[in-house]
Structure formats: C-alpha cells, structure tokens
Short mmCIF file of C-alpha atoms in Angstrom, two decimals:
data_model
loop_
_atom_site.label_atom_id
_atom_site.label_comp_id
_atom_site.label_asym_id
_atom_site.label_seq_id
_atom_site.Cartn_x
_atom_site.Cartn_y
_atom_site.Cartn_z
CA MET A 1 100.60 155.05 -58.56
CA LYS A 2 99.95 155.88 -62.19
CA LYS A 3 98.33 158.79 -63.76
CA PHE A 4 98.30 158.85 -67.43
CA TRP A 5 96.65 160.52 -70.19
CA GLY A 6 97.71 160.06 -73.91
CA VAL A 7 97.80 163.01 -76.41
CA ALA A 8 96.60 160.75 -79.36
CA ALA A 9 93.93 159.88 -81.66
CA VAL A 10 92.17 156.81 -80.07
CA LEU A 11 90.19 154.06 -81.91
CA SER A 12 88.67 150.62 -80.80
CA VAL A 13 88.31 147.00 -80.64
CA ALA A 14 86.64 145.56 -83.81
CA CYS A 15 82.67 145.45 -83.81
CA ALA A 16 80.92 143.80 -86.52
CA SER A 17 79.98 146.03 -89.45
CA GLY A 18 76.44 146.10 -90.75
CA ALA A 19 73.62 144.11 -89.83
CA PRO A 20 71.74 141.93 -92.44
CA ALA A 21 68.12 142.17 -92.58
CA HIS A 22 65.69 139.45 -91.25
CA ALA A 23 64.33 136.88 -93.72
CA ARG A 24 60.76 138.00 -94.99
CA ASP A 25 59.08 135.14 -93.12
CA ALA A 26 61.22 135.05 -89.97
CA THR A 27 60.26 137.37 -87.31
CA PRO A 28 61.12 136.14 -83.68
CA ALA A 29 58.38 136.36 -81.04
CA TYR A 30 60.69 139.02 -79.20
CA ASN A 31 62.81 141.54 -81.07
CA TRP A 32 66.21 141.71 -79.25
CA SER A 33 67.65 144.19 -81.83
CA GLY A 34 68.53 147.47 -81.03
CA LEU A 35 70.55 149.81 -78.74
CA TYR A 36 70.10 149.27 -74.93
CA ILE A 37 71.41 150.68 -71.67
CA GLY A 38 71.18 149.11 -68.07
CA ALA A 39 72.84 148.60 -64.79
CA HIS A 40 74.47 145.65 -62.91
CA GLY A 41 75.86 144.41 -59.53
CA GLY A 42 77.77 141.28 -58.36
CA PHE A 43 80.54 139.81 -56.78
CA LEU A 44 84.20 138.98 -57.79
CA ARG A 45 87.11 136.55 -56.55
CA ALA A 46 90.72 137.48 -57.90
CA ASP A 47 93.92 135.91 -57.79
CA SER A 48 96.72 138.33 -57.52
CA GLU A 49 100.66 137.53 -57.51
CA PHE A 50 102.92 140.39 -56.44
CA THR A 51 106.75 139.64 -56.98
CA ILE A 52 109.08 142.01 -55.68
CA ASP A 53 112.88 141.41 -57.11
CA THR A 54 113.83 137.87 -56.19
CA SER A 55 111.55 137.67 -53.16
CA PRO A 56 108.80 135.03 -53.07
CA THR A 57 105.81 135.69 -54.84
CA VAL A 58 102.98 137.17 -52.53
CA PHE A 59 99.57 135.87 -53.38
CA GLY A 60 96.28 137.71 -52.54
CA LYS A 61 92.66 136.81 -53.20
CA PRO A 62 90.77 139.98 -52.85
CA ASP A 63 86.93 139.43 -52.73
CA ALA A 64 84.94 142.46 -53.81
CA ALA A 65 81.19 143.41 -54.40
CA PHE A 66 80.88 145.85 -57.28
CA ALA A 67 78.12 147.59 -59.32
CA GLY A 68 77.94 149.51 -62.63
CA VAL A 69 76.34 150.44 -65.74
CA GLN A 70 76.46 148.92 -69.33
CA ILE A 71 75.60 149.96 -72.88
CA GLY A 72 75.15 147.81 -75.94
CA TYR A 73 73.80 146.96 -79.16
CA TRP A 74 72.26 143.58 -80.72
CA ALA A 75 71.88 143.13 -84.62
CA PRO A 76 70.16 140.09 -86.17
CA LEU A 77 72.17 137.35 -88.20
CA SER A 78 69.18 135.16 -88.76
CA ARG A 79 65.79 134.32 -87.12
CA ASN A 80 67.46 133.14 -84.01
CA TRP A 81 70.95 134.31 -83.93
CA LEU A 82 72.29 137.84 -83.08
CA TYR A 83 75.58 139.55 -82.82
CA GLY A 84 76.28 142.65 -80.94
CA PHE A 85 78.69 144.80 -78.80
CA GLU A 86 78.60 145.84 -75.20
CA ALA A 87 80.80 147.88 -72.91
CA ASP A 88 80.46 148.14 -69.07
CA LEU A 89 82.13 150.17 -66.35
CA SER A 90 82.18 148.80 -62.60
CA PHE A 91 83.17 150.07 -59.22
CA ALA A 92 84.22 147.79 -56.53
CA GLY A 93 83.47 148.51 -52.81
CA SER A 94 85.72 146.23 -50.68
CA ASP A 95 89.18 144.87 -50.18
CA THR A 96 91.32 142.13 -48.57
CA ASP A 97 94.24 141.79 -46.43
CA ALA A 98 96.08 138.61 -47.36
CA SER A 99 97.92 136.49 -44.85
CA SER A 100 101.14 137.78 -46.22
CA GLY A 101 100.32 141.22 -45.24
CA VAL A 102 99.47 142.61 -48.59
CA THR A 103 96.41 144.79 -48.97
CA SER A 104 94.90 144.47 -52.50
CA ARG A 105 91.68 146.32 -53.90
CA PHE A 106 90.14 146.82 -57.25
CA GLU A 107 88.94 150.43 -57.54
CA ARG A 108 87.27 150.07 -60.74
CA PHE A 109 87.29 147.92 -64.08
CA GLY A 110 85.50 147.59 -67.42
CA THR A 111 85.15 145.54 -70.61
CA ALA A 112 84.25 146.01 -74.15
CA ARG A 113 83.19 142.76 -75.79
CA THR A 114 81.98 141.47 -79.12
CA ARG A 115 78.65 139.03 -78.33
CA ILE A 116 76.90 136.26 -80.25
CA GLY A 117 73.46 135.24 -79.04
CA TYR A 118 70.76 132.51 -79.60
CA ALA A 119 67.15 133.88 -79.05
CA ASN A 120 64.30 131.48 -78.33
CA GLY A 121 61.25 133.56 -77.44
CA PRO A 122 61.80 135.64 -74.58
CA TRP A 123 65.00 133.65 -73.80
CA LEU A 124 68.54 134.81 -74.97
CA LEU A 125 71.49 132.81 -74.49
CA PHE A 126 74.91 134.65 -75.25
CA GLY A 127 78.73 134.33 -75.17
CA SER A 128 81.12 137.19 -75.16
CA GLY A 129 84.74 138.13 -75.45
CA GLY A 130 87.02 141.26 -75.93
CA LEU A 131 89.12 144.01 -74.15
CA ALA A 132 89.15 144.47 -70.41
CA TRP A 133 90.91 146.90 -68.20
CA ALA A 134 91.11 147.71 -64.36
CA ARG A 135 92.57 149.92 -61.88
CA PHE A 136 94.03 147.91 -59.21
CA SER A 137 95.96 149.05 -55.88
CA MET A 138 98.37 146.98 -53.67
CA ASN A 139 100.14 147.66 -50.51
CA ASP A 140 103.63 146.42 -50.10
CA VAL A 141 104.92 143.86 -47.46
CA PRO A 142 106.28 146.26 -44.75
CA THR A 143 109.13 143.68 -43.81
CA THR A 144 110.55 143.50 -47.55
CA PHE A 145 111.56 147.21 -47.75
CA THR A 146 110.22 150.68 -46.98
CA PRO A 147 106.42 150.43 -47.61
CA LEU A 148 105.24 151.14 -51.09
CA ASN A 149 101.77 151.85 -52.00
CA THR A 150 101.06 150.94 -55.63
CA ARG A 151 98.12 151.59 -58.00
CA HIS A 152 98.52 149.75 -61.28
CA SER A 153 96.33 150.12 -64.67
CA PHE A 154 96.01 146.81 -66.66
CA VAL A 155 94.77 146.00 -70.10
CA GLY A 156 93.92 142.37 -70.61
CA TRP A 157 91.16 140.40 -72.11
CA SER A 158 87.71 138.97 -70.90
CA ALA A 159 85.33 136.22 -71.75
CA GLY A 160 81.62 135.54 -70.56
CA LEU A 161 78.65 133.30 -70.88
CA GLY A 162 75.10 134.42 -69.84
CA VAL A 163 71.27 134.10 -70.12
CA GLU A 164 68.87 137.03 -70.47
CA TYR A 165 65.04 137.04 -70.26
CA ALA A 166 62.53 139.55 -71.56
CA LEU A 167 60.35 140.94 -69.18
CA SER A 168 58.65 143.29 -71.80
CA GLN A 169 59.54 144.52 -75.29
CA ARG A 170 61.50 147.07 -73.46
CA TRP A 171 62.96 145.53 -70.28
CA SER A 172 64.94 142.52 -69.69
CA ALA A 173 66.91 140.66 -66.95
CA ARG A 174 70.09 138.68 -67.11
CA ALA A 175 72.69 136.75 -65.11
CA GLU A 176 76.30 136.33 -66.49
CA TYR A 177 79.56 134.80 -65.48
CA LEU A 178 82.65 136.81 -66.51
CA TYR A 179 86.51 135.79 -66.70
CA VAL A 180 89.12 138.43 -66.82
CA ASP A 181 92.88 138.20 -67.30
CA LEU A 182 94.71 141.37 -66.86
CA GLY A 183 98.15 140.01 -67.49
CA SER A 184 101.05 141.50 -65.84
CA ASN A 185 102.64 144.91 -65.20
CA ALA A 186 106.31 145.14 -64.61
CA GLU A 187 108.07 148.08 -63.18
CA ASN A 188 111.70 148.80 -61.90
CA LEU A 189 111.67 150.71 -58.80
CA PHE A 190 115.03 151.78 -57.28
CA GLY A 191 116.68 148.27 -58.32
CA PHE A 192 113.43 146.24 -57.28
CA ALA A 193 111.45 144.45 -60.03
CA VAL A 194 107.79 144.86 -59.13
CA SER A 195 105.60 142.48 -61.12
CA PRO A 196 101.73 142.30 -60.19
CA ASP A 197 99.74 139.78 -62.07
CA VAL A 198 95.87 139.75 -61.61
CA THR A 199 92.98 137.67 -62.89
CA PHE A 200 89.57 137.41 -61.46
CA SER A 201 86.06 135.60 -62.09
CA ALA A 202 82.85 137.69 -61.54
CA LEU A 203 79.06 136.67 -61.29
CA ARG A 204 76.78 139.49 -61.86
CA VAL A 205 73.00 140.07 -62.49
CA GLY A 206 71.61 143.02 -64.37
CA LEU A 207 68.64 144.88 -65.76
CA ASN A 208 68.61 146.27 -69.25
CA TYR A 209 66.03 148.88 -70.97
CA ARG A 210 65.78 148.77 -74.71
CA LEU A 211 66.19 152.16 -76.39
CA GLY A 212 64.91 151.17 -79.88
CA ALA A 213 64.62 147.99 -82.19
CA THR A 214 65.61 147.62 -85.78
CA SER A 215 64.28 145.38 -88.38
CA GLY A 216 67.26 145.46 -90.64
CA ALA A 217 70.41 146.96 -91.83
CA PRO A 218 71.14 150.40 -90.75
CA ARG A 219 70.83 153.08 -93.61
CA MET A 220 73.95 154.71 -94.90
CA ALA A 221 72.40 156.80 -97.61
CA GLN A 222 72.00 160.44 -98.50
CA SER A 223 68.43 161.59 -97.92
CA ARG A 224 67.30 165.22 -98.24
CA GLY A 225 70.77 166.50 -97.72
CA VAL A 226 71.34 164.50 -94.51
CA PHE A 227 73.75 161.76 -94.26
CA ASP A 228 72.59 158.72 -91.82
CA TRP A 229 75.59 157.86 -89.49
CA SER A 230 73.69 155.12 -87.94
CA GLY A 231 75.39 151.50 -87.95
CA ALA A 232 78.55 149.66 -86.92
CA TYR A 233 82.05 150.46 -87.76
CA ILE A 234 85.58 149.39 -87.39
CA GLY A 235 88.94 151.19 -88.13
CA VAL A 236 92.71 151.59 -87.34
CA HIS A 237 94.87 154.50 -85.81
CA GLY A 238 98.30 155.66 -84.93
CA ALA A 239 99.52 158.46 -82.84
CA ARG A 240 102.29 160.03 -81.13
CA ALA A 241 101.68 159.97 -77.32
CA SER A 242 103.05 161.67 -74.06
CA GLY A 243 101.99 161.31 -70.56
CA GLU A 244 102.69 161.89 -66.98
CA GLN A 245 103.17 159.49 -64.20
CA SER A 246 104.09 159.74 -60.54
CA MET A 247 104.94 157.34 -57.80
CA SER A 248 105.51 157.85 -54.05
CA TYR A 249 108.48 156.05 -52.59
CA THR A 250 109.36 158.14 -49.36
CA PHE A 251 109.57 161.08 -51.79
CA ASP A 252 107.62 161.88 -55.27
CA VAL A 253 109.10 160.34 -58.33
CA PRO A 254 107.75 161.82 -61.58
CA PHE A 255 107.92 160.29 -64.99
CA GLU A 256 107.22 161.71 -68.45
CA PRO A 257 106.93 158.72 -70.73
CA LYS A 258 106.76 159.32 -74.49
CA GLY A 259 106.42 157.36 -77.59
CA PHE A 260 104.39 155.93 -80.41
CA LEU A 261 101.26 153.74 -80.40
CA GLY A 262 98.79 152.24 -82.84
CA GLY A 263 95.91 150.08 -82.79
CA VAL A 264 92.11 149.27 -83.64
CA GLN A 265 88.76 150.82 -82.99
CA GLY A 266 85.24 149.80 -83.33
CA GLY A 267 81.63 151.23 -82.21
CA PHE A 268 78.23 151.78 -83.21
CA ASN A 269 76.16 155.38 -83.85
CA TRP A 270 72.60 155.48 -83.40
CA GLN A 271 71.06 158.72 -85.31
CA PHE A 272 67.77 159.11 -83.33
CA ALA A 273 67.07 162.69 -84.88
CA SER A 274 67.80 164.23 -88.35
CA LYS A 275 70.98 165.76 -87.17
CA VAL A 276 71.73 164.29 -83.60
CA LEU A 277 73.28 160.95 -82.64
CA VAL A 278 74.64 159.06 -79.87
CA GLY A 279 77.07 156.15 -79.97
CA ILE A 280 79.76 154.02 -78.17
CA GLU A 281 83.24 153.44 -79.16
CA SER A 282 86.14 151.34 -77.77
CA ASP A 283 89.73 151.22 -78.68
CA VAL A 284 92.74 149.06 -77.96
CA SER A 285 96.30 150.44 -78.78
CA PHE A 286 99.69 148.92 -78.50
CA GLY A 287 103.38 150.57 -78.84
CA LYS A 288 106.17 151.69 -76.79
CA ILE A 289 105.56 154.52 -74.41
CA ASP A 290 108.34 154.83 -71.92
CA GLY A 291 110.32 157.01 -69.58
CA ASP A 292 113.15 157.28 -67.08
CA PHE A 293 113.88 158.83 -63.66
CA LEU A 294 117.48 158.59 -63.16
CA ALA A 295 118.98 156.39 -65.78
CA GLY A 296 119.38 152.93 -64.71
CA CYS A 297 117.21 153.52 -61.52
CA CYS A 298 113.57 153.80 -62.35
CA THR A 299 111.81 153.16 -65.65
CA VAL A 300 108.31 152.79 -66.59
CA LYS A 301 106.93 151.31 -69.94
CA ILE A 302 103.42 151.44 -71.31
CA ASP A 303 102.91 148.50 -73.77
CA SER A 304 98.99 148.55 -74.11
CA LEU A 305 96.07 150.77 -73.32
CA GLY A 306 92.38 151.08 -74.03
CA THR A 307 89.42 153.16 -73.58
CA VAL A 308 85.50 152.70 -73.90
CA ARG A 309 83.54 156.14 -74.39
CA LEU A 310 80.17 157.14 -74.82
CA ARG A 311 79.64 159.74 -77.73
CA ALA A 312 77.16 162.42 -78.69
CA GLY A 313 77.50 164.00 -82.16
CA TYR A 314 75.54 166.51 -84.56
CA ALA A 315 75.63 165.73 -88.32
#
C-alpha cells in the first residue's frame, strides 16, 4: 500500500561508543572481538489483528520460512563480557489464509540491536534488544466491503536470546530466538478505520565469518596526516521530510505527506586501509509526517520510521 522515501538526514539507534582494552593478563581462549558478516534462516509465527472500523477484529497467524543476512561487531568489556551491535535483513517466503478469509504475508523485515554477551572458551551466550521494522501485506475480508489489498510498513522493537559456538578463529555457528513487536498502524480509508497490529516470534540459525579482531579500543588519533575513523559512534538528527504514498481502492489514491522528524543514530566504522572504510549505521526517527486526499475522507500519518544501511567511505 505504501511507498515512502524521506528527503532527510538520517541517523540511528544508539550503539555503545568506544571499546575498553583487555586487561593485561586477561585474554580469552577465543577472541570474539571484531567485525563479522553472516547468513541465517529460520521460521516465524505471527499474531496479526486487523480491525476495520467497528467490525470485529480479524485475526491471522501467518507462518513463514525466511532467510537473510546480518552484519555486526563485538568489542570487549572484560575478560568474558562483550558488547556489540548487529543489523539484519530477512525475506519471508510463504503466507497463510486465516479462516476469516484474510490473507496475510511478511514480505521482508529486519532488526538493529545492541547486544551483550558472555564468552566462555568457544561458547558465547548473548542477549539483544533494539529497533525492528517490517513490510507486511494483508487482503481484506471480501464480505466487509470492496476488497482492499494493503501493504503496511511498521517500526517497532525487538529482543532476543541466543548461543554461538566458534568453529574456528574465523567461523562460528549460532542459534537464536527473537521476539518482535511491530505495534499498530492506523489509517482512515473512505470513512473506515483500518488498524493492523502485528507481533511475531522467530527461531533462526546462522553462520558468521569474522573479518577481523581487535585487542583494544579503536584509535581516534592523527597519524601521518590520516585520521582513523574506526570505532563506534552515536548521534542525533532532525530534518524536514516529504514523501509519496499511493493506495488502490477501486481507483488509485495519491498522498504526499510532509512534516518534520527527529531521532537518534548509531553505528560503527572499520578503516581497513589508509583511506578506505566500511561500516554500518542504523537510525530511528519520530515526528509528524502526514497528508490528506480529499479533506475528511482519507488521511495518512507517519509517526516513526527507521533504516539500517551498510556504508563505504573514502577518508
């Protein structure tokens, strides 16, 4: 249903800012520190509530297999404790028809989470929490009114627990449980209040490849005229935003929402050459971005939005 892009400076959810060094005599058997990339797959079960005006709430429980990729970073807190940041993107491959007649489907979803872990030899136990977002589609109950195919973009929160095992100094395998609450997304369509509300639980397994390890805090110093941008950072932002949204209800309905937003961002840069760096950044923004099509008939309002992006830079 929605197509939106903001003309804005974007920034992200918080990530811890600098990594303390190891104690002199405290080096774990396996060094988990550093940047890593990986892939994952799993299965999710969702609870979706779809309310149309005063009609009874329609429930759907879409089941979906999914697969995706992740990127993250671990830094040491002490001999056994670590903190880190991870972002992932998944694509789902199935949908479910509820007995009510509603067809619901996850198209894609992702998270950006701050993590804390406890390492003991090749084993790592971790917990996480942070931002979540998803693209979710539902087909209306035909007997309620003219069938309406909707696609909703959600921003919410996620939390998870998992365990990871080091297969070598570079490769590790993991299993994880993830809970995601995407909140609700209310709209007014030709006098009908349409309110989907979605949560889901996911079990997934993955494989990670460690690109590099660090033994202490990243450098942020001038050296031979080259500034080292490596390290974690946090920040704030604000912007004027405008977008475009269209929906189909027997005919196309265009919207041009405008407004203001502000929020926070966090990320990590890894400068692996003298002037080349790669990184990851996520952001979450809140504000008021709204628009009307025929005053009093159809309105749209964007309360929150977020992104997670891979970055490459030249310093």
